[in-house]
Amino acid sequence: MWTTVFLLYLATGNTWADSCAGRCGAGLDSSKTCQCNTNCATYGDCCSDYYALCTQQTCSGRCNAALDNTKPCQCNSACVNFGDCCPDYQSLCVGGGGGTPDVTCDISCLANQLWDNDINRVQVWEYEVNHQGQTTTSSTSDQAAQSLFTYLQEENVFLKPTYSTFLALLDNYTPSTSVTESQDAAEWIEIDAFLDAILATDVMNHLYNFLVEHGHVTDATSYREVIKELWFNLYARSSSGPINSSGFEHVLVGETSSKVSGFHNWIQFYLEEKKGAINYQGWVSRSQPLNIVAARFTWNGLSKAKGSFFVGVSPEFDIAIYTACALTKPNSSCSFTMAGTSLTIQTYDVAHKSGLQVATAYPNI
């Protein structure tokens, strides 16, 4: 054992104070420069040998090994696509030459960057939700006598630039898909103001770097145009129908025909529920670590059997995570690990329109 620890010490070039040797599971020790418990992954202060010594999440001696379901993570090039690489896969197997994909940050890497840098995410003391009873997509009974959202400190949240510019967009759309949509100059000014706000955030900067690295954009100008095309340029939801939709309207505002479609944003849900337009009827499924809820509800009397959304994330986070999946895994499941939790985002493109647009995007829980 001490031979192994000594070799790790030599390999990392750390002092003993920077090692997890003999410290696995120990509480916070402010006298140390790094930590060795499960919270260190959340706070980003794990010692460099934490995964090797305290968990089995290491690629040491496993680079290019076949799938091993007895291990919590994998160490071959397929792990990049499946989002289950060990934390040291890049440094040990890619940086060391043991099998090199074309990029150094996969979708799990990006997802964690987005999550960790979402400084505009609503804090736990700024809102409260009441999930109440579980239901099913086929149920006809209401399992929630009260609203989903109990309160939100709007004065703290909605004054932030990415929120205030997001709110300005919500009344630019007519939910009914039977109505032709258009966007006048004033509405494009509001769209550009929203883009200016979100593109200035760390979340969208991480997305930009990821998309450049993966060859989806080349510079800031092309990046902005890709976001516009995916989310704001209008399209017809059917090949013979009117110009009646956009990615932003469908996913973040919601649309209606004989029922509700899209509607995968917590802010819009909160606002419409506050107005009395939404009747929350219970949750179908939840992902508690990531604060995702799939709700059954009615909106202006029309039903949504299951609508899933992140709760409390910033507008830029929604745009970023859905954009990454729409571009890298269009029309398919986009699976990754974020904040230690496995998640799948489902996206679809508009098949009858050239290029990529967001037809829909949502957490598939």
CSV table of C-alpha atoms in Angstrom, one decimal:
chain,number,residue,atom,x,y,z
A,1,MET,CA,0.0,0.0,0.0
A,2,TRP,CA,2.7,2.5,1.0
A,3,THR,CA,4.6,1.7,-2.2
A,4,THR,CA,1.5,2.6,-4.2
A,5,VAL,CA,1.0,5.8,-2.3
A,6,PHE,CA,4.7,6.7,-2.7
A,7,LEU,CA,4.4,6.2,-6.5
A,8,LEU,CA,1.3,8.4,-6.6
A,9,TYR,CA,3.2,11.0,-4.7
A,10,LEU,CA,6.0,10.9,-7.2
A,11,ALA,CA,3.7,10.9,-10.2
A,12,THR,CA,1.7,13.9,-9.0
A,13,GLY,CA,4.6,15.9,-7.7
A,14,ASN,CA,2.4,16.9,-4.7
A,15,THR,CA,3.4,17.2,-1.1
A,16,TRP,CA,1.9,14.7,1.4
A,17,ALA,CA,-0.5,17.5,2.5
A,18,ASP,CA,-1.9,17.5,-1.1
A,19,SER,CA,-2.6,13.7,-1.1
A,20,CYS,CA,-5.6,11.7,0.0
A,21,ALA,CA,-3.3,9.0,1.4
A,22,GLY,CA,-4.9,8.1,4.8
A,23,ARG,CA,-7.6,10.9,4.4
A,24,CYS,CA,-10.3,9.2,2.3
A,25,GLY,CA,-13.7,10.3,3.6
A,26,ALA,CA,-12.3,12.8,6.1
A,27,GLY,CA,-14.2,15.9,6.8
A,28,LEU,CA,-13.2,19.4,5.6
A,29,ASP,CA,-9.6,20.2,6.7
A,30,SER,CA,-8.9,23.9,6.0
A,31,SER,CA,-5.2,23.4,6.7
A,32,LYS,CA,-5.0,21.2,3.6
A,33,THR,CA,-4.8,22.6,0.0
A,34,CYS,CA,-7.3,19.9,-1.2
A,35,GLN,CA,-10.0,17.6,0.2
A,36,CYS,CA,-10.8,13.9,0.1
A,37,ASN,CA,-14.5,13.5,0.6
A,38,THR,CA,-17.5,13.4,-1.7
A,39,ASN,CA,-18.1,17.1,-1.3
A,40,CYS,CA,-14.8,17.9,-3.0
A,41,ALA,CA,-16.3,17.0,-6.4
A,42,THR,CA,-19.0,19.6,-5.9
A,43,TYR,CA,-16.6,22.3,-4.7
A,44,GLY,CA,-13.8,21.4,-7.1
A,45,ASP,CA,-11.1,21.0,-4.5
A,46,CYS,CA,-10.4,17.3,-4.7
A,47,CYS,CA,-6.8,16.2,-4.4
A,48,SER,CA,-5.3,15.0,-7.6
A,49,ASP,CA,-5.2,11.4,-6.3
A,50,TYR,CA,-8.8,11.4,-4.8
A,51,TYR,CA,-10.4,9.3,-7.5
A,52,ALA,CA,-7.5,6.8,-7.6
A,53,LEU,CA,-7.2,6.4,-3.8
A,54,CYS,CA,-10.7,7.0,-2.5
A,55,THR,CA,-12.9,5.7,-5.4
A,56,GLN,CA,-12.6,3.2,-8.2
A,57,GLN,CA,-13.1,6.1,-10.7
A,58,THR,CA,-9.6,6.0,-12.3
A,59,CYS,CA,-8.1,4.9,-15.6
A,60,SER,CA,-4.8,3.9,-14.0
A,61,GLY,CA,-3.8,0.7,-15.9
A,62,ARG,CA,-7.1,0.7,-17.8
A,63,CYS,CA,-6.6,2.9,-20.9
A,64,ASN,CA,-8.4,1.5,-23.9
A,65,ALA,CA,-9.8,-1.4,-21.8
A,66,ALA,CA,-13.1,-2.9,-23.0
A,67,LEU,CA,-16.4,-2.0,-21.2
A,68,ASP,CA,-16.3,-3.2,-17.6
A,69,ASN,CA,-19.7,-3.0,-16.0
A,70,THR,CA,-18.2,-3.7,-12.6
A,71,LYS,CA,-16.5,-0.3,-12.7
A,72,PRO,CA,-18.3,3.0,-12.2
A,73,CYS,CA,-16.6,4.6,-15.2
A,74,GLN,CA,-14.9,3.6,-18.4
A,75,CYS,CA,-11.5,4.3,-20.1
A,76,ASN,CA,-11.9,3.8,-23.8
A,77,SER,CA,-12.8,6.2,-26.7
A,78,ALA,CA,-16.5,5.1,-26.5
A,79,CYS,CA,-16.8,6.6,-23.1
A,80,VAL,CA,-16.7,10.1,-24.7
A,81,ASN,CA,-19.9,9.3,-26.6
A,82,PHE,CA,-21.7,7.6,-23.7
A,83,GLY,CA,-20.6,10.2,-21.1
A,84,ASP,CA,-19.2,7.7,-18.6
A,85,CYS,CA,-15.4,8.4,-18.8
A,86,CYS,CA,-13.5,8.3,-15.5
A,87,PRO,CA,-12.4,11.7,-14.3
A,88,ASP,CA,-8.8,11.1,-15.2
A,89,TYR,CA,-9.5,9.6,-18.7
A,90,GLN,CA,-8.3,12.7,-20.5
A,91,SER,CA,-5.1,13.2,-18.5
A,92,LEU,CA,-4.1,9.5,-18.4
A,93,CYS,CA,-5.4,8.1,-21.6
A,94,VAL,CA,-5.7,11.0,-24.0
A,95,GLY,CA,-2.9,13.3,-22.7
A,96,GLY,CA,-0.7,10.3,-22.3
A,97,GLY,CA,-1.4,9.0,-25.8
A,98,GLY,CA,-3.5,6.0,-24.9
A,99,GLY,CA,-6.2,6.5,-27.5
A,100,THR,CA,-7.0,10.1,-28.6
A,101,PRO,CA,-10.5,11.3,-29.7
A,102,ASP,CA,-10.5,14.5,-31.7
A,103,VAL,CA,-11.6,16.7,-28.8
A,104,THR,CA,-10.6,17.1,-25.1
A,105,CYS,CA,-13.9,18.1,-23.6
A,106,ASP,CA,-16.9,15.7,-24.1
A,107,ILE,CA,-20.6,16.4,-23.4
A,108,SER,CA,-20.2,15.4,-19.8
A,109,CYS,CA,-17.2,17.7,-19.4
A,110,LEU,CA,-19.3,20.6,-20.9
A,111,ALA,CA,-22.4,19.8,-18.9
A,112,ASN,CA,-20.4,20.0,-15.6
A,113,GLN,CA,-18.8,23.3,-16.8
A,114,LEU,CA,-22.3,24.7,-17.4
A,115,TRP,CA,-23.7,23.5,-14.1
A,116,ASP,CA,-20.7,24.7,-12.1
A,117,ASN,CA,-20.6,28.1,-13.7
A,118,ASP,CA,-24.4,28.9,-13.7
A,119,ILE,CA,-23.9,31.7,-11.2
A,120,ASN,CA,-27.4,33.1,-12.1
A,121,ARG,CA,-29.1,29.9,-11.0
A,122,VAL,CA,-31.7,30.7,-8.4
A,123,GLN,CA,-30.5,30.0,-4.8
A,124,VAL,CA,-32.4,27.6,-2.6
A,125,TRP,CA,-33.6,30.3,-0.3
A,126,GLU,CA,-35.0,32.4,-3.2
A,127,TYR,CA,-37.8,30.0,-4.1
A,128,GLU,CA,-39.9,27.1,-2.9
A,129,VAL,CA,-41.7,24.4,-4.7
A,130,ASN,CA,-44.4,22.0,-3.5
A,131,HIS,CA,-44.3,18.8,-5.6
A,132,GLN,CA,-47.2,17.1,-3.8
A,133,GLY,CA,-48.5,13.8,-5.2
A,134,GLN,CA,-47.1,11.6,-7.9
A,135,THR,CA,-49.3,11.0,-10.9
A,136,THR,CA,-49.1,9.2,-14.3
A,137,THR,CA,-49.4,10.5,-17.9
A,138,SER,CA,-52.8,8.6,-18.2
A,139,SER,CA,-54.3,9.7,-14.9
A,140,THR,CA,-57.5,11.8,-14.9
A,141,SER,CA,-57.3,12.8,-11.3
A,142,ASP,CA,-55.6,15.8,-9.8
A,143,GLN,CA,-52.8,14.8,-7.3
A,144,ALA,CA,-51.9,18.4,-6.4
A,145,ALA,CA,-54.4,20.6,-4.6
A,146,GLN,CA,-51.9,23.5,-4.6
A,147,SER,CA,-49.5,25.2,-7.0
A,148,LEU,CA,-46.1,23.8,-7.8
A,149,PHE,CA,-44.4,27.1,-6.9
A,150,THR,CA,-45.0,28.4,-3.5
A,151,TYR,CA,-43.0,31.5,-3.9
A,152,LEU,CA,-40.1,33.2,-5.8
A,153,GLN,CA,-38.1,36.2,-4.7
A,154,GLU,CA,-38.8,38.0,-8.0
A,155,GLU,CA,-37.0,41.2,-6.9
A,156,ASN,CA,-33.8,39.2,-6.6
A,157,VAL,CA,-34.1,37.0,-9.6
A,158,PHE,CA,-35.9,38.9,-12.3
A,159,LEU,CA,-33.7,42.0,-12.2
A,160,LYS,CA,-30.7,40.0,-13.4
A,161,PRO,CA,-29.9,40.9,-17.1
A,162,THR,CA,-30.4,37.4,-18.5
A,163,TYR,CA,-33.8,37.1,-16.7
A,164,SER,CA,-35.1,40.5,-17.5
A,165,THR,CA,-34.3,40.2,-21.2
A,166,PHE,CA,-35.7,36.7,-21.2
A,167,LEU,CA,-39.0,38.0,-19.7
A,168,ALA,CA,-39.3,40.6,-22.4
A,169,LEU,CA,-39.5,37.9,-25.1
A,170,LEU,CA,-42.4,35.9,-23.6
A,171,ASP,CA,-45.2,38.1,-25.0
A,172,ASN,CA,-43.8,38.0,-28.5
A,173,TYR,CA,-45.4,34.7,-29.4
A,174,THR,CA,-48.9,33.4,-29.9
A,175,PRO,CA,-49.1,29.9,-28.5
A,176,SER,CA,-51.6,28.5,-31.0
A,177,THR,CA,-49.9,26.7,-33.8
A,178,SER,CA,-52.8,27.7,-36.1
A,179,VAL,CA,-51.6,31.3,-36.1
A,180,THR,CA,-48.8,32.6,-38.4
A,181,GLU,CA,-46.0,34.1,-36.4
A,182,SER,CA,-43.9,37.1,-37.4
A,183,GLN,CA,-41.1,39.1,-35.7
A,184,ASP,CA,-40.9,42.9,-36.2
A,185,ALA,CA,-37.9,45.1,-35.7
A,186,ALA,CA,-38.8,45.8,-32.1
A,187,GLU,CA,-39.0,42.1,-31.3
A,188,TRP,CA,-35.6,41.5,-33.0
A,189,ILE,CA,-34.2,44.3,-30.8
A,190,GLU,CA,-35.4,42.3,-27.7
A,191,ILE,CA,-34.0,39.1,-29.1
A,192,ASP,CA,-30.6,40.8,-29.6
A,193,ALA,CA,-30.7,42.2,-26.1
A,194,PHE,CA,-31.3,38.7,-24.7
A,195,LEU,CA,-28.4,37.3,-26.8
A,196,ASP,CA,-26.1,40.1,-25.7
A,197,ALA,CA,-27.0,39.3,-22.1
A,198,ILE,CA,-26.5,35.5,-22.2
A,199,LEU,CA,-23.5,35.6,-24.5
A,200,ALA,CA,-21.7,37.6,-21.8
A,201,THR,CA,-22.0,34.8,-19.3
A,202,ASP,CA,-19.5,32.2,-18.3
A,203,VAL,CA,-22.1,29.5,-19.2
A,204,MET,CA,-22.3,30.6,-22.8
A,205,ASN,CA,-18.5,31.1,-23.0
A,206,HIS,CA,-18.0,27.5,-22.1
A,207,LEU,CA,-20.5,26.5,-24.7
A,208,TYR,CA,-18.7,28.6,-27.3
A,209,ASN,CA,-15.3,27.0,-26.5
A,210,PHE,CA,-16.9,23.5,-26.7
A,211,LEU,CA,-18.6,24.3,-30.1
A,212,VAL,CA,-15.3,25.7,-31.5
A,213,GLU,CA,-13.4,22.6,-30.3
A,214,HIS,CA,-16.0,20.4,-32.0
A,215,GLY,CA,-16.1,22.3,-35.2
A,216,HIS,CA,-19.7,23.6,-35.0
A,217,VAL,CA,-18.7,27.3,-35.0
A,218,THR,CA,-15.5,29.2,-36.0
A,219,ASP,CA,-15.8,32.5,-34.2
A,220,ALA,CA,-18.1,34.8,-32.2
A,221,THR,CA,-20.1,35.9,-35.2
A,222,SER,CA,-20.8,32.4,-36.4
A,223,TYR,CA,-21.7,31.4,-32.8
A,224,ARG,CA,-24.3,34.1,-32.5
A,225,GLU,CA,-25.8,33.1,-35.9
A,226,VAL,CA,-26.0,29.5,-34.9
A,227,ILE,CA,-27.9,30.4,-31.7
A,228,LYS,CA,-30.2,32.6,-33.8
A,229,GLU,CA,-30.9,29.9,-36.3
A,230,LEU,CA,-31.5,27.2,-33.7
A,231,TRP,CA,-33.7,29.2,-31.4
A,232,PHE,CA,-35.2,32.3,-33.0
A,233,ASN,CA,-35.6,32.1,-36.8
A,234,LEU,CA,-39.1,31.1,-37.5
A,235,TYR,CA,-40.2,27.9,-39.2
A,236,ALA,CA,-43.4,25.9,-40.0
A,237,ARG,CA,-44.0,22.9,-37.7
A,238,SER,CA,-45.3,20.9,-40.6
A,239,SER,CA,-44.1,21.0,-44.2
A,240,SER,CA,-47.4,22.3,-45.5
A,241,GLY,CA,-48.3,24.5,-42.5
A,242,PRO,CA,-47.9,28.2,-41.8
A,243,ILE,CA,-44.7,29.8,-40.4
A,244,ASN,CA,-45.9,29.3,-36.8
A,245,SER,CA,-43.0,28.4,-34.5
A,246,SER,CA,-39.4,28.7,-33.4
A,247,GLY,CA,-37.2,26.7,-31.0
A,248,PHE,CA,-37.5,29.4,-28.4
A,249,GLU,CA,-41.3,29.5,-28.6
A,250,HIS,CA,-41.8,25.8,-28.5
A,251,VAL,CA,-39.3,24.8,-25.8
A,252,LEU,CA,-39.3,27.9,-23.5
A,253,VAL,CA,-42.7,29.4,-24.0
A,254,GLY,CA,-45.0,26.5,-25.0
A,255,GLU,CA,-47.4,26.0,-27.9
A,256,THR,CA,-51.0,24.7,-28.2
A,257,SER,CA,-53.2,22.9,-30.7
A,258,SER,CA,-55.6,20.4,-29.3
A,259,LYS,CA,-53.2,20.0,-26.4
A,260,VAL,CA,-50.0,21.7,-25.0
A,261,SER,CA,-46.7,20.9,-26.8
A,262,GLY,CA,-43.2,21.9,-25.8
A,263,PHE,CA,-43.2,24.1,-22.6
A,264,HIS,CA,-40.0,23.0,-20.9
A,265,ASN,CA,-39.0,26.1,-18.9
A,266,TRP,CA,-39.6,26.7,-15.2
A,267,ILE,CA,-39.8,30.5,-15.5
A,268,GLN,CA,-42.7,30.4,-17.9
A,269,PHE,CA,-44.3,27.7,-15.8
A,270,TYR,CA,-44.0,29.9,-12.7
A,271,LEU,CA,-45.4,33.0,-14.4
A,272,GLU,CA,-48.4,31.2,-16.1
A,273,GLU,CA,-49.2,29.4,-12.8
A,274,LYS,CA,-49.1,32.8,-11.0
A,275,LYS,CA,-51.6,34.2,-13.5
A,276,GLY,CA,-53.9,31.2,-12.9
A,277,ALA,CA,-53.5,29.9,-16.4
A,278,ILE,CA,-51.8,26.6,-15.3
A,279,ASN,CA,-53.3,23.9,-13.1
A,280,TYR,CA,-50.5,21.8,-11.8
A,281,GLN,CA,-51.8,18.2,-11.3
A,282,GLY,CA,-48.8,16.4,-9.9
A,283,TRP,CA,-45.4,15.1,-10.9
A,284,VAL,CA,-44.8,12.1,-13.2
A,285,SER,CA,-41.1,11.8,-12.5
A,286,ARG,CA,-38.3,13.7,-10.8
A,287,SER,CA,-34.5,13.9,-10.7
A,288,GLN,CA,-33.9,15.4,-7.3
A,289,PRO,CA,-30.1,15.9,-7.5
A,290,LEU,CA,-30.5,18.1,-10.6
A,291,ASN,CA,-33.9,19.6,-9.5
A,292,ILE,CA,-35.8,18.4,-12.6
A,293,VAL,CA,-39.5,17.8,-12.6
A,294,ALA,CA,-41.7,16.2,-15.2
A,295,ALA,CA,-45.2,17.6,-14.5
A,296,ARG,CA,-48.7,16.8,-15.6
A,297,PHE,CA,-50.7,20.1,-16.0
A,298,THR,CA,-53.2,22.0,-18.0
A,299,TRP,CA,-52.5,25.4,-19.6
A,300,ASN,CA,-55.5,27.5,-20.4
A,301,GLY,CA,-57.6,24.3,-20.2
A,302,LEU,CA,-55.5,22.3,-22.5
A,303,SER,CA,-53.6,19.3,-21.2
A,304,LYS,CA,-49.9,18.4,-21.0
A,305,ALA,CA,-49.5,14.8,-19.9
A,306,LYS,CA,-45.8,15.2,-19.1
A,307,GLY,CA,-43.7,18.3,-19.4
A,308,SER,CA,-40.2,18.2,-18.0
A,309,PHE,CA,-37.9,21.1,-17.1
A,310,PHE,CA,-35.0,22.1,-14.9
A,311,VAL,CA,-36.2,24.1,-11.9
A,312,GLY,CA,-34.1,27.2,-10.9
A,313,VAL,CA,-31.5,27.2,-13.6
A,314,SER,CA,-30.8,30.4,-15.5
A,315,PRO,CA,-32.1,31.1,-19.1
A,316,GLU,CA,-28.6,30.8,-20.4
A,317,PHE,CA,-28.2,27.3,-18.9
A,318,ASP,CA,-31.3,26.0,-20.7
A,319,ILE,CA,-30.1,27.5,-24.0
A,320,ALA,CA,-26.6,26.2,-23.5
A,321,ILE,CA,-27.3,22.6,-22.6
A,322,TYR,CA,-30.1,22.1,-25.2
A,323,THR,CA,-27.9,23.8,-27.9
A,324,ALA,CA,-25.0,21.4,-27.1
A,325,CYS,CA,-27.2,18.4,-27.4
A,326,ALA,CA,-29.0,19.7,-30.5
A,327,LEU,CA,-25.8,20.2,-32.4
A,328,THR,CA,-23.9,17.1,-31.2
A,329,LYS,CA,-26.7,14.6,-31.0
A,330,PRO,CA,-29.5,15.9,-33.2
A,331,ASN,CA,-32.7,13.7,-33.4
A,332,SER,CA,-31.4,11.4,-30.7
A,333,SER,CA,-30.7,10.9,-27.0
A,334,CYS,CA,-27.9,13.0,-25.6
A,335,SER,CA,-26.6,11.2,-22.5
A,336,PHE,CA,-24.1,12.5,-20.0
A,337,THR,CA,-23.2,12.8,-16.4
A,338,MET,CA,-23.6,16.1,-14.7
A,339,ALA,CA,-23.0,16.8,-11.0
A,340,GLY,CA,-22.6,13.1,-10.5
A,341,THR,CA,-26.0,12.3,-11.9
A,342,SER,CA,-26.7,10.5,-15.2
A,343,LEU,CA,-29.1,12.4,-17.5
A,344,THR,CA,-30.4,12.3,-21.0
A,345,ILE,CA,-31.6,15.2,-23.1
A,346,GLN,CA,-33.8,14.5,-26.1
A,347,THR,CA,-33.7,16.8,-29.0
A,348,TYR,CA,-35.3,16.8,-32.4
A,349,ASP,CA,-34.6,18.8,-35.6
A,350,VAL,CA,-37.1,20.3,-38.0
A,351,ALA,CA,-36.8,17.6,-40.7
A,352,HIS,CA,-38.4,19.6,-43.6
A,353,LYS,CA,-36.2,22.7,-43.1
A,354,SER,CA,-32.6,22.8,-44.2
A,355,GLY,CA,-29.9,23.1,-41.5
A,356,LEU,CA,-30.4,22.5,-37.8
A,357,GLN,CA,-33.2,24.0,-35.8
A,358,VAL,CA,-34.6,23.1,-32.4
A,359,ALA,CA,-37.9,21.4,-32.9
A,360,THR,CA,-37.9,20.4,-29.3
A,361,ALA,CA,-35.5,19.7,-26.5
A,362,TYR,CA,-36.2,18.5,-23.0
A,363,PRO,CA,-34.8,16.4,-20.1
A,364,ASN,CA,-35.9,12.8,-20.7
A,365,ILE,CA,-36.7,11.6,-17.2
